[in-house]
Amino acid sequence: MLTGTMEVLQDDEMKREIWRTGDTIFYKKGVTDPDYCVLKFTAVKGRYYCDLKTESFDIEDLK
C-alpha cells in the first residue's frame, strides 16, 4: 500500500504524450475531451506484508 498525494495535471503536452489512439473508445472527443485527465501520484510512505507481519517505510529512506 502506498500513501501520498494525487494531482490533476492540466498540461496539454503531457496529455498528448500519454494519449493512445485506442483511448477514443472512452473519450470520444480525443485528447481535448473535457473528461480526459492525467493524474500524477507522488508516494510519501508505504506499508507491505511479509512473513506474517506488516512493515512500514518512508519513500525518503529508500533514496
PDB file of C-alpha atoms in Angstrom:
ATOM      1  CA  MET A   1       0.000   0.000   0.000  1.00  0.00           C
ATOM      2  CA  LEU A   2       1.286   3.460  -0.829  1.00  0.00           C
ATOM      3  CA  THR A   3       0.212   6.782   0.677  1.00  0.00           C
ATOM      4  CA  GLY A   4       0.904  10.134  -0.914  1.00  0.00           C
ATOM      5  CA  THR A   5      -0.588  12.944  -2.947  1.00  0.00           C
ATOM      6  CA  MET A   6      -2.518  12.970  -6.200  1.00  0.00           C
ATOM      7  CA  GLU A   7      -2.741  15.919  -8.545  1.00  0.00           C
ATOM      8  CA  VAL A   8      -4.572  16.529 -11.807  1.00  0.00           C
ATOM      9  CA  LEU A   9      -2.151  17.684 -14.491  1.00  0.00           C
ATOM     10  CA  GLN A  10      -3.537  20.366 -16.800  1.00  0.00           C
ATOM     11  CA  ASP A  11      -0.529  20.395 -19.155  1.00  0.00           C
ATOM     12  CA  ASP A  12      -1.735  19.719 -22.732  1.00  0.00           C
ATOM     13  CA  GLU A  13       1.706  18.453 -23.778  1.00  0.00           C
ATOM     14  CA  MET A  14       1.633  15.792 -21.049  1.00  0.00           C
ATOM     15  CA  LYS A  15      -1.901  14.781 -22.028  1.00  0.00           C
ATOM     16  CA  ARG A  16      -0.785  14.323 -25.641  1.00  0.00           C
ATOM     17  CA  GLU A  17       2.283  12.333 -24.579  1.00  0.00           C
ATOM     18  CA  ILE A  18       0.202   9.814 -22.626  1.00  0.00           C
ATOM     19  CA  TRP A  19      -2.696   9.674 -25.120  1.00  0.00           C
ATOM     20  CA  ARG A  20      -3.104   6.457 -27.145  1.00  0.00           C
ATOM     21  CA  THR A  21      -5.219   6.085 -30.292  1.00  0.00           C
ATOM     22  CA  GLY A  22      -7.481   3.475 -28.687  1.00  0.00           C
ATOM     23  CA  ASP A  23      -8.398   5.911 -25.919  1.00  0.00           C
ATOM     24  CA  THR A  24     -11.127   7.327 -28.170  1.00  0.00           C
ATOM     25  CA  ILE A  25     -13.234   4.373 -27.025  1.00  0.00           C
ATOM     26  CA  PHE A  26     -13.576   6.165 -23.685  1.00  0.00           C
ATOM     27  CA  TYR A  27     -13.024   9.790 -24.735  1.00  0.00           C
ATOM     28  CA  LYS A  28     -14.923  10.409 -27.967  1.00  0.00           C
ATOM     29  CA  LYS A  29     -13.568  13.964 -28.398  1.00  0.00           C
ATOM     30  CA  GLY A  30      -9.956  12.794 -28.270  1.00  0.00           C
ATOM     31  CA  VAL A  31      -7.198  14.319 -26.207  1.00  0.00           C
ATOM     32  CA  THR A  32      -9.212  17.549 -25.811  1.00  0.00           C
ATOM     33  CA  ASP A  33     -12.213  15.752 -24.283  1.00  0.00           C
ATOM     34  CA  PRO A  34     -13.071  17.583 -21.036  1.00  0.00           C
ATOM     35  CA  ASP A  35     -13.442  14.231 -19.240  1.00  0.00           C
ATOM     36  CA  TYR A  36      -9.875  13.170 -20.149  1.00  0.00           C
ATOM     37  CA  CYS A  37      -7.269  13.950 -17.497  1.00  0.00           C
ATOM     38  CA  VAL A  38      -3.855  12.816 -16.342  1.00  0.00           C
ATOM     39  CA  LEU A  39      -3.272  12.066 -12.673  1.00  0.00           C
ATOM     40  CA  LYS A  40       0.156  12.277 -11.044  1.00  0.00           C
ATOM     41  CA  PHE A  41       0.686  10.263  -7.860  1.00  0.00           C
ATOM     42  CA  THR A  42       3.657  11.039  -5.611  1.00  0.00           C
ATOM     43  CA  ALA A  43       4.264   8.404  -2.953  1.00  0.00           C
ATOM     44  CA  VAL A  44       5.379   9.531   0.508  1.00  0.00           C
ATOM     45  CA  LYS A  45       5.223   6.323   2.528  1.00  0.00           C
ATOM     46  CA  GLY A  46       4.116   2.722   2.246  1.00  0.00           C
ATOM     47  CA  ARG A  47       3.286  -0.475   4.044  1.00  0.00           C
ATOM     48  CA  TYR A  48       3.724  -4.104   2.961  1.00  0.00           C
ATOM     49  CA  TYR A  49       3.057  -7.605   4.294  1.00  0.00           C
ATOM     50  CA  CYS A  50       5.879 -10.146   4.637  1.00  0.00           C
ATOM     51  CA  ASP A  51       6.461 -13.203   6.860  1.00  0.00           C
ATOM     52  CA  LEU A  52       3.125 -12.855   8.672  1.00  0.00           C
ATOM     53  CA  LYS A  53       3.747  -9.231   9.674  1.00  0.00           C
ATOM     54  CA  THR A  54       3.436  -5.771   8.201  1.00  0.00           C
ATOM     55  CA  GLU A  55       6.290  -3.342   7.661  1.00  0.00           C
ATOM     56  CA  SER A  56       6.049   0.411   7.101  1.00  0.00           C
ATOM     57  CA  PHE A  57       8.572   2.532   5.211  1.00  0.00           C
ATOM     58  CA  ASP A  58       9.149   6.127   4.146  1.00  0.00           C
ATOM     59  CA  ILE A  59       9.997   6.786   0.496  1.00  0.00           C
ATOM     60  CA  GLU A  60      12.748   9.256   1.529  1.00  0.00           C
ATOM     61  CA  ASP A  61      14.531   6.417   3.343  1.00  0.00           C
ATOM     62  CA  LEU A  62      14.757   4.454   0.072  1.00  0.00           C
ATOM     63  CA  LYS A  63      16.735   7.127  -1.763  1.00  0.00           C
TER      64      LYS A  63
END
